[in-house]
mmCIF file of C-alpha atoms in Angstrom:
data_model
loop_
_atom_site.group_PDB
_atom_site.id
_atom_site.type_symbol
_atom_site.label_atom_id
_atom_site.label_comp_id
_atom_site.label_asym_id
_atom_site.label_seq_id
_atom_site.Cartn_x
_atom_site.Cartn_y
_atom_site.Cartn_z
ATOM 1 C CA UNK A 1 -20.997 -15.106 1.459
ATOM 2 C CA UNK A 2 -20.916 -11.237 2.037
ATOM 3 C CA UNK A 3 -21.738 -7.736 0.851
ATOM 4 C CA UNK A 4 -18.883 -5.491 0.239
ATOM 5 C CA UNK A 5 -18.679 -1.727 -0.525
ATOM 6 C CA UNK A 6 -15.660 -0.477 -2.145
ATOM 7 C CA UNK A 7 -15.044 3.228 -2.311
ATOM 8 C CA UNK A 8 -12.675 4.546 -5.095
ATOM 9 C CA UNK A 9 -12.145 3.530 -8.481
ATOM 10 C CA UNK A 10 -8.248 3.537 -9.495
ATOM 11 C CA UNK A 11 -6.214 1.106 -10.543
ATOM 12 C CA UNK A 12 -6.021 -0.522 -7.131
ATOM 13 C CA UNK A 13 -9.575 -0.636 -6.995
ATOM 14 C CA UNK A 14 -9.795 -1.800 -10.330
ATOM 15 C CA UNK A 15 -7.712 -4.793 -9.339
ATOM 16 C CA UNK A 16 -9.413 -5.682 -5.973
ATOM 17 C CA UNK A 17 -13.021 -5.731 -7.341
ATOM 18 C CA UNK A 18 -11.911 -8.015 -10.704
ATOM 19 C CA UNK A 19 -10.354 -10.002 -7.923
ATOM 20 C CA UNK A 20 -13.424 -10.323 -5.797
ATOM 21 C CA UNK A 21 -15.516 -11.010 -8.487
ATOM 22 C CA UNK A 22 -13.137 -14.129 -9.104
ATOM 23 C CA UNK A 23 -14.461 -15.159 -5.566
ATOM 24 C CA UNK A 24 -17.751 -15.208 -5.660
ATOM 25 C CA UNK A 25 -18.161 -17.442 -2.697
ATOM 26 C CA UNK A 26 -16.691 -15.017 -0.278
ATOM 27 C CA UNK A 27 -17.980 -11.739 -2.124
ATOM 28 C CA UNK A 28 -21.700 -12.408 -3.032
ATOM 29 C CA UNK A 29 -22.236 -8.695 -3.920
ATOM 30 C CA UNK A 30 -20.142 -5.872 -4.925
ATOM 31 C CA UNK A 31 -20.786 -2.106 -4.938
ATOM 32 C CA UNK A 32 -18.116 0.038 -6.344
ATOM 33 C CA UNK A 33 -18.534 3.840 -5.194
ATOM 34 C CA UNK A 34 -16.287 6.941 -6.446
ATOM 35 C CA UNK A 35 -16.725 10.734 -6.824
ATOM 36 C CA UNK A 36 -16.647 10.158 -10.851
ATOM 37 C CA UNK A 37 -19.356 7.122 -11.108
ATOM 38 C CA UNK A 38 -18.209 7.072 -15.209
ATOM 39 C CA UNK A 39 -14.938 5.420 -13.747
ATOM 40 C CA UNK A 40 -16.939 2.702 -11.795
ATOM 41 C CA UNK A 41 -18.912 1.900 -14.515
ATOM 42 C CA UNK A 42 -16.021 1.137 -16.662
ATOM 43 C CA UNK A 43 -14.624 -1.058 -14.046
ATOM 44 C CA UNK A 44 -18.038 -2.892 -13.664
ATOM 45 C CA UNK A 45 -18.149 -3.582 -17.608
ATOM 46 C CA UNK A 46 -14.550 -4.809 -17.508
ATOM 47 C CA UNK A 47 -15.784 -7.262 -14.456
ATOM 48 C CA UNK A 48 -19.010 -8.384 -16.692
ATOM 49 C CA UNK A 49 -17.040 -8.664 -20.041
ATOM 50 C CA UNK A 50 -14.052 -10.877 -18.160
ATOM 51 C CA UNK A 51 -15.734 -12.826 -15.575
ATOM 52 C CA UNK A 52 -19.674 -12.754 -16.212
ATOM 53 C CA UNK A 53 -20.345 -10.767 -12.770
ATOM 54 C CA UNK A 54 -22.567 -7.940 -12.417
ATOM 55 C CA UNK A 55 -21.501 -5.220 -9.807
ATOM 56 C CA UNK A 56 -23.157 -2.036 -8.585
ATOM 57 C CA UNK A 57 -21.930 1.220 -8.967
ATOM 58 C CA UNK A 58 -22.578 4.753 -7.308
ATOM 59 C CA UNK A 59 -21.269 8.132 -6.981
ATOM 60 C CA UNK A 60 -20.087 9.177 -3.832
ATOM 61 C CA UNK A 61 -18.095 12.190 -2.244
ATOM 62 C CA UNK A 62 -15.869 10.511 0.463
ATOM 63 C CA UNK A 63 -15.452 13.568 2.366
ATOM 64 C CA UNK A 64 -18.834 14.088 3.061
ATOM 65 C CA UNK A 65 -19.367 11.959 6.222
ATOM 66 C CA UNK A 66 -22.995 12.295 6.222
ATOM 67 C CA UNK A 67 -23.757 10.989 2.444
ATOM 68 C CA UNK A 68 -21.216 8.380 2.758
ATOM 69 C CA UNK A 69 -23.038 6.645 5.934
ATOM 70 C CA UNK A 70 -26.259 7.165 3.789
ATOM 71 C CA UNK A 71 -24.566 4.953 1.361
ATOM 72 C CA UNK A 72 -23.271 2.483 3.571
ATOM 73 C CA UNK A 73 -26.789 2.138 5.202
ATOM 74 C CA UNK A 74 -28.433 1.884 1.684
ATOM 75 C CA UNK A 75 -25.683 -0.993 0.476
ATOM 76 C CA UNK A 76 -25.865 -3.117 3.771
ATOM 77 C CA UNK A 77 -22.249 -4.187 3.252
ATOM 78 C CA UNK A 78 -20.561 -6.462 5.908
ATOM 79 C CA UNK A 79 -17.345 -4.535 5.214
ATOM 80 C CA UNK A 80 -16.265 -0.989 4.028
ATOM 81 C CA UNK A 81 -13.065 -1.337 1.732
ATOM 82 C CA UNK A 82 -11.527 2.236 1.370
ATOM 83 C CA UNK A 83 -9.531 2.302 -1.861
ATOM 84 C CA UNK A 84 -9.818 6.011 -1.990
ATOM 85 C CA UNK A 85 -7.319 8.712 -0.935
ATOM 86 C CA UNK A 86 -5.299 8.555 2.239
ATOM 87 C CA UNK A 87 -6.834 11.955 3.005
ATOM 88 C CA UNK A 88 -10.321 10.699 3.057
ATOM 89 C CA UNK A 89 -9.523 7.751 5.535
ATOM 90 C CA UNK A 90 -10.847 9.505 8.451
ATOM 91 C CA UNK A 91 -14.187 10.493 6.783
ATOM 92 C CA UNK A 92 -14.729 7.015 5.839
ATOM 93 C CA UNK A 93 -13.798 5.317 9.162
ATOM 94 C CA UNK A 94 -16.402 8.108 10.547
ATOM 95 C CA UNK A 95 -19.146 6.998 8.271
ATOM 96 C CA UNK A 96 -18.196 3.158 9.221
ATOM 97 C CA UNK A 97 -18.661 3.907 12.964
ATOM 98 C CA UNK A 98 -21.909 5.736 12.393
ATOM 99 C CA UNK A 99 -23.310 2.661 10.038
ATOM 100 C CA UNK A 100 -22.036 0.162 12.392
ATOM 101 C CA UNK A 101 -19.802 -1.560 9.706
ATOM 102 C CA UNK A 102 -16.338 -2.769 9.711
ATOM 103 C CA UNK A 103 -13.698 -0.794 7.522
ATOM 104 C CA UNK A 104 -10.499 -1.713 5.493
ATOM 105 C CA UNK A 105 -7.810 0.328 3.763
ATOM 106 C CA UNK A 106 -4.369 -0.013 1.925
ATOM 107 C CA UNK A 107 -2.749 3.282 3.071
ATOM 108 C CA UNK A 108 -2.531 5.514 6.390
ATOM 109 C CA UNK A 109 -4.133 8.679 6.702
ATOM 110 C CA UNK A 110 -2.286 11.805 5.975
ATOM 111 C CA UNK A 111 -3.202 15.547 5.755
ATOM 112 C CA UNK A 112 -4.036 17.454 2.548
ATOM 113 C CA UNK A 113 -1.821 20.297 3.731
ATOM 114 C CA UNK A 114 1.223 18.388 4.813
ATOM 115 C CA UNK A 115 3.418 15.361 3.532
ATOM 116 C CA UNK A 116 3.223 13.555 6.784
ATOM 117 C CA UNK A 117 2.828 9.791 6.988
ATOM 118 C CA UNK A 118 1.739 8.741 10.464
ATOM 119 C CA UNK A 119 -0.883 6.334 12.063
ATOM 120 C CA UNK A 120 -1.536 8.681 14.976
ATOM 121 C CA UNK A 121 -4.741 9.818 13.301
ATOM 122 C CA UNK A 122 -6.246 6.139 12.967
ATOM 123 C CA UNK A 123 -4.872 4.590 16.358
ATOM 124 C CA UNK A 124 -6.504 7.102 18.029
ATOM 125 C CA UNK A 125 -9.831 5.749 16.666
ATOM 126 C CA UNK A 126 -9.231 2.583 18.583
ATOM 127 C CA UNK A 127 -11.610 2.882 21.446
ATOM 128 C CA UNK A 128 -14.240 3.736 19.407
ATOM 129 C CA UNK A 129 -14.257 0.734 16.958
ATOM 130 C CA UNK A 130 -13.460 -1.603 19.938
ATOM 131 C CA UNK A 131 -16.685 -0.154 22.132
ATOM 132 C CA UNK A 132 -18.839 -0.271 18.832
ATOM 133 C CA UNK A 133 -17.693 -4.217 18.347
ATOM 134 C CA UNK A 134 -16.248 -3.241 14.883
ATOM 135 C CA UNK A 135 -12.616 -3.858 13.208
ATOM 136 C CA UNK A 136 -10.882 -1.505 11.710
ATOM 137 C CA UNK A 137 -7.557 -3.023 9.309
ATOM 138 C CA UNK A 138 -5.168 -0.769 8.281
ATOM 139 C CA UNK A 139 -2.645 -1.091 5.370
ATOM 140 C CA UNK A 140 -3.675 -4.204 3.614
ATOM 141 C CA UNK A 141 -2.044 -3.314 0.197
ATOM 142 C CA UNK A 142 1.758 -4.480 -0.481
ATOM 143 C CA UNK A 143 4.013 -1.957 1.153
ATOM 144 C CA UNK A 144 2.250 -1.408 3.911
ATOM 145 C CA UNK A 145 0.584 -4.860 4.036
ATOM 146 C CA UNK A 146 2.200 -7.859 2.603
ATOM 147 C CA UNK A 147 5.525 -6.661 3.784
ATOM 148 C CA UNK A 148 4.409 -6.497 7.180
ATOM 149 C CA UNK A 149 2.803 -10.003 6.676
ATOM 150 C CA UNK A 150 6.134 -11.589 5.342
ATOM 151 C CA UNK A 151 7.821 -10.085 8.919
ATOM 152 C CA UNK A 152 5.345 -11.542 11.011
ATOM 153 C CA UNK A 153 5.465 -15.101 8.998
ATOM 154 C CA UNK A 154 9.485 -14.567 9.627
ATOM 155 C CA UNK A 155 8.629 -14.401 13.125
ATOM 156 C CA UNK A 156 6.178 -17.334 13.525
ATOM 157 C CA UNK A 157 8.396 -19.649 11.400
ATOM 158 C CA UNK A 158 11.785 -18.947 10.440
ATOM 159 C CA UNK A 159 13.666 -16.608 13.452
ATOM 160 C CA UNK A 160 13.093 -16.856 17.090
ATOM 161 C CA UNK A 161 14.136 -13.173 16.888
ATOM 162 C CA UNK A 162 14.548 -10.609 14.149
ATOM 163 C CA UNK A 163 17.328 -8.134 14.703
ATOM 164 C CA UNK A 164 17.254 -6.270 11.543
ATOM 165 C CA UNK A 165 14.622 -6.030 8.749
ATOM 166 C CA UNK A 166 14.993 -4.275 5.274
ATOM 167 C CA UNK A 167 11.850 -4.087 3.004
ATOM 168 C CA UNK A 168 13.216 -4.154 -0.598
ATOM 169 C CA UNK A 169 10.484 -2.603 -3.414
ATOM 170 C CA UNK A 170 11.568 -2.993 -6.998
ATOM 171 C CA UNK A 171 9.590 -1.936 -9.661
ATOM 172 C CA UNK A 172 11.418 -2.789 -13.095
ATOM 173 C CA UNK A 173 8.529 -1.983 -15.306
ATOM 174 C CA UNK A 174 9.127 -0.151 -18.244
ATOM 175 C CA UNK A 175 6.625 2.269 -19.957
ATOM 176 C CA UNK A 176 8.505 3.926 -22.645
ATOM 177 C CA UNK A 177 7.582 7.225 -21.359
ATOM 178 C CA UNK A 178 9.773 9.826 -19.927
ATOM 179 C CA UNK A 179 8.359 9.997 -16.998
ATOM 180 C CA UNK A 180 5.070 8.801 -15.325
ATOM 181 C CA UNK A 181 4.466 7.326 -11.682
ATOM 182 C CA UNK A 182 2.892 4.047 -10.930
ATOM 183 C CA UNK A 183 0.408 5.186 -8.754
ATOM 184 C CA UNK A 184 -1.310 8.396 -7.946
ATOM 185 C CA UNK A 185 0.986 10.848 -9.000
ATOM 186 C CA UNK A 186 0.197 13.433 -6.099
ATOM 187 C CA UNK A 187 0.580 10.542 -3.361
ATOM 188 C CA UNK A 188 3.619 9.081 -5.384
ATOM 189 C CA UNK A 189 5.559 12.382 -5.462
ATOM 190 C CA UNK A 190 4.887 13.334 -1.827
ATOM 191 C CA UNK A 191 6.258 10.175 -0.627
ATOM 192 C CA UNK A 192 9.268 10.011 -2.981
ATOM 193 C CA UNK A 193 10.185 13.855 -2.064
ATOM 194 C CA UNK A 194 9.694 13.265 1.905
ATOM 195 C CA UNK A 195 12.685 13.141 3.980
ATOM 196 C CA UNK A 196 13.978 9.620 4.856
ATOM 197 C CA UNK A 197 13.759 7.919 7.983
ATOM 198 C CA UNK A 198 14.766 4.848 9.357
ATOM 199 C CA UNK A 199 14.358 2.950 12.700
ATOM 200 C CA UNK A 200 17.588 2.448 14.591
ATOM 201 C CA UNK A 201 18.190 1.240 18.348
ATOM 202 C CA UNK A 202 14.893 2.742 19.430
ATOM 203 C CA UNK A 203 14.948 6.024 17.774
ATOM 204 C CA UNK A 204 14.137 7.434 14.268
ATOM 205 C CA UNK A 205 17.112 8.611 12.014
ATOM 206 C CA UNK A 206 16.139 11.291 9.388
ATOM 207 C CA UNK A 207 17.749 12.543 6.464
ATOM 208 C CA UNK A 208 17.640 13.972 3.135
ATOM 209 C CA UNK A 209 15.318 12.493 0.387
ATOM 210 C CA UNK A 210 16.986 10.029 -1.817
ATOM 211 C CA UNK A 211 20.591 10.725 -0.413
ATOM 212 C CA UNK A 212 21.430 7.133 0.433
ATOM 213 C CA UNK A 213 21.868 4.609 -2.562
ATOM 214 C CA UNK A 214 22.596 0.894 -2.782
ATOM 215 C CA UNK A 215 22.718 -1.118 -5.885
ATOM 216 C CA UNK A 216 21.157 -4.452 -5.448
ATOM 217 C CA UNK A 217 20.648 -7.532 -7.644
ATOM 218 C CA UNK A 218 16.781 -8.120 -7.914
ATOM 219 C CA UNK A 219 15.603 -11.677 -9.138
ATOM 220 C CA UNK A 220 13.739 -11.265 -12.335
ATOM 221 C CA UNK A 221 15.184 -7.626 -12.808
ATOM 222 C CA UNK A 222 18.810 -6.998 -12.430
ATOM 223 C CA UNK A 223 20.763 -4.821 -10.640
ATOM 224 C CA UNK A 224 18.988 -1.562 -9.788
ATOM 225 C CA UNK A 225 19.759 1.681 -7.706
ATOM 226 C CA UNK A 226 17.663 1.756 -4.552
ATOM 227 C CA UNK A 227 17.383 4.569 -2.283
ATOM 228 C CA UNK A 228 16.594 4.822 1.508
ATOM 229 C CA UNK A 229 13.057 6.185 2.060
ATOM 230 C CA UNK A 230 10.477 6.604 4.678
ATOM 231 C CA UNK A 231 7.679 4.345 4.555
ATOM 232 C CA UNK A 232 4.491 3.993 7.185
ATOM 233 C CA UNK A 233 5.064 0.122 7.777
ATOM 234 C CA UNK A 234 8.056 1.142 9.633
ATOM 235 C CA UNK A 235 5.947 2.781 12.098
ATOM 236 C CA UNK A 236 3.805 -0.512 12.825
ATOM 237 C CA UNK A 237 6.554 -2.780 12.806
ATOM 238 C CA UNK A 238 8.574 -0.500 15.066
ATOM 239 C CA UNK A 239 5.719 -0.598 17.371
ATOM 240 C CA UNK A 240 4.621 -4.108 17.442
ATOM 241 C CA UNK A 241 8.245 -5.612 17.203
ATOM 242 C CA UNK A 242 10.246 -3.473 19.731
ATOM 243 C CA UNK A 243 13.009 -6.022 19.527
ATOM 244 C CA UNK A 244 14.156 -5.351 15.968
ATOM 245 C CA UNK A 245 17.085 -2.926 16.364
ATOM 246 C CA UNK A 246 17.113 -1.523 13.012
ATOM 247 C CA UNK A 247 14.345 -1.250 10.044
ATOM 248 C CA UNK A 248 14.762 0.228 6.581
ATOM 249 C CA UNK A 249 12.571 0.805 3.426
ATOM 250 C CA UNK A 250 14.239 0.803 0.381
ATOM 251 C CA UNK A 251 12.664 1.902 -3.345
ATOM 252 C CA UNK A 252 14.211 1.584 -6.603
ATOM 253 C CA UNK A 253 13.978 4.701 -9.353
ATOM 254 C CA UNK A 254 15.771 5.098 -12.660
ATOM 255 C CA UNK A 255 17.874 7.884 -13.353
ATOM 256 C CA UNK A 256 15.106 9.465 -15.656
ATOM 257 C CA UNK A 257 12.916 9.302 -13.085
ATOM 258 C CA UNK A 258 15.133 11.012 -10.685
ATOM 259 C CA UNK A 259 16.429 13.794 -13.386
ATOM 260 C CA UNK A 260 12.750 14.504 -13.958
ATOM 261 C CA UNK A 261 12.021 14.577 -10.200
ATOM 262 C CA UNK A 262 14.864 17.134 -9.686
ATOM 263 C CA UNK A 263 13.601 19.716 -12.342
ATOM 264 C CA UNK A 264 9.931 19.409 -11.202
ATOM 265 C CA UNK A 265 11.052 20.289 -7.535
ATOM 266 C CA UNK A 266 13.383 22.912 -8.691
ATOM 267 C CA UNK A 267 10.655 24.787 -10.481
ATOM 268 C CA UNK A 268 7.920 24.393 -7.617
ATOM 269 C CA UNK A 269 5.778 21.520 -9.019
ATOM 270 C CA UNK A 270 5.534 19.154 -6.738
ATOM 271 C CA UNK A 271 5.000 21.913 -3.930
ATOM 272 C CA UNK A 272 1.830 21.226 -1.967
ATOM 273 C CA UNK A 273 1.275 25.204 -0.593
ATOM 274 C CA UNK A 274 -1.312 26.884 -2.372
ATOM 275 C CA UNK A 275 -0.619 29.720 -4.866
ATOM 276 C CA UNK A 276 -2.515 32.311 -7.169
ATOM 277 C CA UNK A 277 -2.818 31.677 -10.900
ATOM 278 C CA UNK A 278 -4.848 33.786 -13.081
ATOM 279 C CA UNK A 279 -7.049 34.920 -10.191
ATOM 280 C CA UNK A 280 -7.550 31.343 -8.777
ATOM 281 C CA UNK A 281 -5.928 29.585 -6.180
ATOM 282 C CA UNK A 282 -4.131 26.150 -7.174
ATOM 283 C CA UNK A 283 -1.823 23.584 -5.332
ATOM 284 C CA UNK A 284 1.340 22.870 -8.126
ATOM 285 C CA UNK A 285 1.240 19.282 -7.430
ATOM 286 C CA UNK A 286 -2.561 18.525 -8.221
ATOM 287 C CA UNK A 287 -2.020 20.788 -11.160
ATOM 288 C CA UNK A 288 1.007 18.348 -12.364
ATOM 289 C CA UNK A 289 -0.882 15.506 -11.693
ATOM 290 C CA UNK A 290 -3.355 16.682 -14.231
ATOM 291 C CA UNK A 291 -0.432 16.686 -16.853
ATOM 292 C CA UNK A 292 0.817 13.226 -16.149
ATOM 293 C CA UNK A 293 -0.424 10.031 -17.359
ATOM 294 C CA UNK A 294 -3.359 8.558 -15.612
ATOM 295 C CA UNK A 295 -1.512 5.389 -13.749
ATOM 296 C CA UNK A 296 -4.559 3.151 -14.785
ATOM 297 C CA UNK A 297 -3.593 4.031 -18.339
ATOM 298 C CA UNK A 298 -0.257 2.403 -18.255
ATOM 299 C CA UNK A 299 -1.529 -1.192 -18.004
ATOM 300 C CA UNK A 300 -0.940 -1.907 -22.049
ATOM 301 C CA UNK A 301 2.323 -0.040 -22.239
ATOM 302 C CA UNK A 302 4.035 -1.563 -18.899
ATOM 303 C CA UNK A 303 6.552 -4.400 -19.519
ATOM 304 C CA UNK A 304 8.915 -5.929 -16.383
ATOM 305 C CA UNK A 305 8.555 -7.332 -13.319
ATOM 306 C CA UNK A 306 8.364 -6.014 -9.960
ATOM 307 C CA UNK A 307 10.144 -7.706 -6.976
ATOM 308 C CA UNK A 308 9.236 -6.668 -3.323
ATOM 309 C CA UNK A 309 10.377 -8.495 0.045
ATOM 310 C CA UNK A 310 11.966 -8.428 3.306
ATOM 311 C CA UNK A 311 15.449 -9.542 4.329
ATOM 312 C CA UNK A 312 15.504 -10.364 8.036
ATOM 313 C CA UNK A 313 18.137 -11.101 9.977
ATOM 314 C CA UNK A 314 18.217 -12.636 13.445
ATOM 315 C CA UNK A 315 18.255 -15.925 15.651
ATOM 316 C CA UNK A 316 17.128 -19.431 15.208
ATOM 317 C CA UNK A 317 17.643 -21.933 18.076
ATOM 318 C CA UNK A 318 20.784 -20.224 18.840
ATOM 319 C CA UNK A 319 22.274 -19.456 15.418
ATOM 320 C CA UNK A 320 22.608 -16.604 13.217
ATOM 321 C CA UNK A 321 20.366 -16.811 10.095
ATOM 322 C CA UNK A 322 19.019 -14.381 7.360
ATOM 323 C CA UNK A 323 16.046 -14.983 5.404
ATOM 324 C CA UNK A 324 14.575 -13.295 2.351
ATOM 325 C CA UNK A 325 10.932 -13.690 1.553
ATOM 326 C CA UNK A 326 9.731 -12.215 -1.747
ATOM 327 C CA UNK A 327 7.132 -12.052 -4.425
ATOM 328 C CA UNK A 328 7.900 -11.308 -8.156
ATOM 329 C CA UNK A 329 5.116 -10.104 -9.955
ATOM 330 C CA UNK A 330 4.955 -9.790 -13.853
ATOM 331 C CA UNK A 331 3.114 -6.492 -15.402
ATOM 332 C CA UNK A 332 1.856 -8.184 -18.756
ATOM 333 C CA UNK A 333 0.201 -11.048 -16.610
ATOM 334 C CA UNK A 334 -1.223 -8.871 -14.541
ATOM 335 C CA UNK A 335 -2.661 -6.684 -16.980
ATOM 336 C CA UNK A 336 -3.853 -9.777 -19.134
ATOM 337 C CA UNK A 337 -5.753 -11.020 -15.796
ATOM 338 C CA UNK A 338 -7.327 -7.726 -14.685
ATOM 339 C CA UNK A 339 -6.418 -4.681 -17.138
ATOM 340 C CA UNK A 340 -3.940 -3.289 -14.747
ATOM 341 C CA UNK A 341 -0.188 -3.090 -14.434
ATOM 342 C CA UNK A 342 1.704 -5.199 -11.633
ATOM 343 C CA UNK A 343 1.754 -2.015 -9.206
ATOM 344 C CA UNK A 344 -2.090 -1.794 -9.124
ATOM 345 C CA UNK A 345 -2.009 -5.431 -9.095
ATOM 346 C CA UNK A 346 0.386 -5.873 -6.120
ATOM 347 C CA UNK A 347 -1.779 -3.616 -4.101
ATOM 348 C CA UNK A 348 -5.442 -4.584 -5.144
ATOM 349 C CA UNK A 349 -4.899 -8.466 -4.901
ATOM 350 C CA UNK A 350 -3.513 -7.693 -0.858
ATOM 351 C CA UNK A 351 -6.789 -5.462 -0.348
ATOM 352 C CA UNK A 352 -9.101 -8.511 -1.593
ATOM 353 C CA UNK A 353 -7.357 -10.950 0.720
ATOM 354 C CA UNK A 354 -7.345 -8.860 3.644
ATOM 355 C CA UNK A 355 -11.192 -8.300 2.977
ATOM 356 C CA UNK A 356 -11.465 -11.893 2.405
ATOM 357 C CA UNK A 357 -9.742 -12.729 5.956
ATOM 358 C CA UNK A 358 -12.162 -10.667 7.586
ATOM 359 C CA UNK A 359 -15.263 -11.483 5.931
ATOM 360 C CA UNK A 360 -14.363 -15.353 6.372
ATOM 361 C CA UNK A 361 -13.511 -14.573 9.962
ATOM 362 C CA UNK A 362 -10.144 -15.986 9.734
ATOM 363 C CA UNK A 363 -8.995 -12.298 10.871
ATOM 364 C CA UNK A 364 -11.512 -10.873 13.652
ATOM 365 C CA UNK A 365 -11.482 -8.399 16.776
ATOM 366 C CA UNK A 366 -12.378 -5.440 17.887
ATOM 367 C CA UNK A 367 -10.390 -2.407 17.672
ATOM 368 C CA UNK A 368 -7.840 -0.996 15.007
ATOM 369 C CA UNK A 369 -5.201 -3.285 13.612
ATOM 370 C CA UNK A 370 -2.105 -3.323 11.640
ATOM 371 C CA UNK A 371 -1.198 -6.491 9.475
ATOM 372 C CA UNK A 372 1.769 -7.577 11.796
ATOM 373 C CA UNK A 373 -1.039 -8.106 14.426
ATOM 374 C CA UNK A 374 -2.679 -10.774 13.038
ATOM 375 C CA UNK A 375 -2.189 -14.636 12.165
ATOM 376 C CA UNK A 376 0.237 -14.403 8.696
ATOM 377 C CA UNK A 377 -0.672 -17.873 7.912
ATOM 378 C CA UNK A 378 -3.812 -17.829 6.163
ATOM 379 C CA UNK A 379 -3.174 -14.710 4.279
ATOM 380 C CA UNK A 380 0.343 -16.425 3.076
ATOM 381 C CA UNK A 381 -1.802 -19.188 1.650
ATOM 382 C CA UNK A 382 -3.890 -16.982 -0.308
ATOM 383 C CA UNK A 383 -1.259 -14.954 -1.703
ATOM 384 C CA UNK A 384 -0.188 -18.182 -3.378
ATOM 385 C CA UNK A 385 -3.478 -19.198 -4.374
ATOM 386 C CA UNK A 386 -4.243 -15.611 -5.979
ATOM 387 C CA UNK A 387 -1.736 -14.384 -8.095
ATOM 388 C CA UNK A 388 1.071 -13.400 -5.586
ATOM 389 C CA UNK A 389 3.126 -16.416 -5.037
ATOM 390 C CA UNK A 390 6.403 -16.040 -2.584
ATOM 391 C CA UNK A 391 9.399 -17.548 -1.855
ATOM 392 C CA UNK A 392 11.925 -17.998 0.946
ATOM 393 C CA UNK A 393 15.257 -17.883 0.498
ATOM 394 C CA UNK A 394 18.296 -18.335 3.287
ATOM 395 C CA UNK A 395 20.876 -15.886 2.271
ATOM 396 C CA UNK A 396 24.480 -16.886 3.533
ATOM 397 C CA UNK A 397 25.033 -13.695 5.117
ATOM 398 C CA UNK A 398 23.232 -10.267 6.155
ATOM 399 C CA UNK A 399 23.434 -7.435 3.784
ATOM 400 C CA UNK A 400 26.632 -5.955 3.472
ATOM 401 C CA UNK A 401 25.080 -2.245 3.881
#
């Protein structure tokens, strides 16, 4: 049993805290902190009404390393679970080092003023965490996170060698709204509008955003158009599985979403460059975020399923094989359990499981770790037990594209 401090109060945090409360044998005490304490209080009230578990709440500016360090020292957790914005990763890692506490997040650091997704800033903390005898676990969400564990499981149990790996992320959910993002709009739009990149034959291949489209029939959802994108787990998978010749990431988007996105891009609303408006400086994408629906509010109106998985080709005992490992999650079932839709659920549950891995000692070590460096089996077992069951399917042939 361990104390944990969770920072951030969005939909992912709500799911993670609800699931932690359901596992009191591991999480004996939970403190939830965010810049806006009222959001933490609302989550605490939901947890109390659903499961009868009381959690503490606090206000914190996670950009303030000294204040965050003081909060950690006050709470005395065994682990800090960072579910705040990716811009705040380094500040929270600094606070964990200062307070001598282990660290976990779900998304890699990115600068506020540049849409650039790289692990270099966090990997640079390797020696500091190692020398402090602390563990930092990066990317314990679904993608990144579960998809990397799927790849590791495939390598451990299904293939002797992985030659190609495709990550397929399909959200078949429907809100009935003309345009909405399933997670933080600012992060979502920066990610979607970035150039595509994939790993092939030892180098990165780059292209325009959303320029490469393929149709795919997703179980539980149906046929959807998916687009080649860059996603952060490609970098860590390429680093820790150098034998893989090609690694790609695909995400589905509906025509209405893309139409609205094109217009918003054309008029500059997705820009991260500051501009002057009525005598004050604003950032267009931050203003757009204020206009769009809050993702945590979409739970009651979202119907349908998500389907996220990995398709790996390679060789087993000298025979060429292809395996598809995936999870299908229902938006309405996720909402019934935690009050949040499936996109938050599929990230919040792995955050809880990653924390459980560290707190129980199933995963341990000194330094900075990505998910694919660790034993997949206990994590995969907890996925089945805590709402994200997975299946393995052997395909007749590799993807035809």
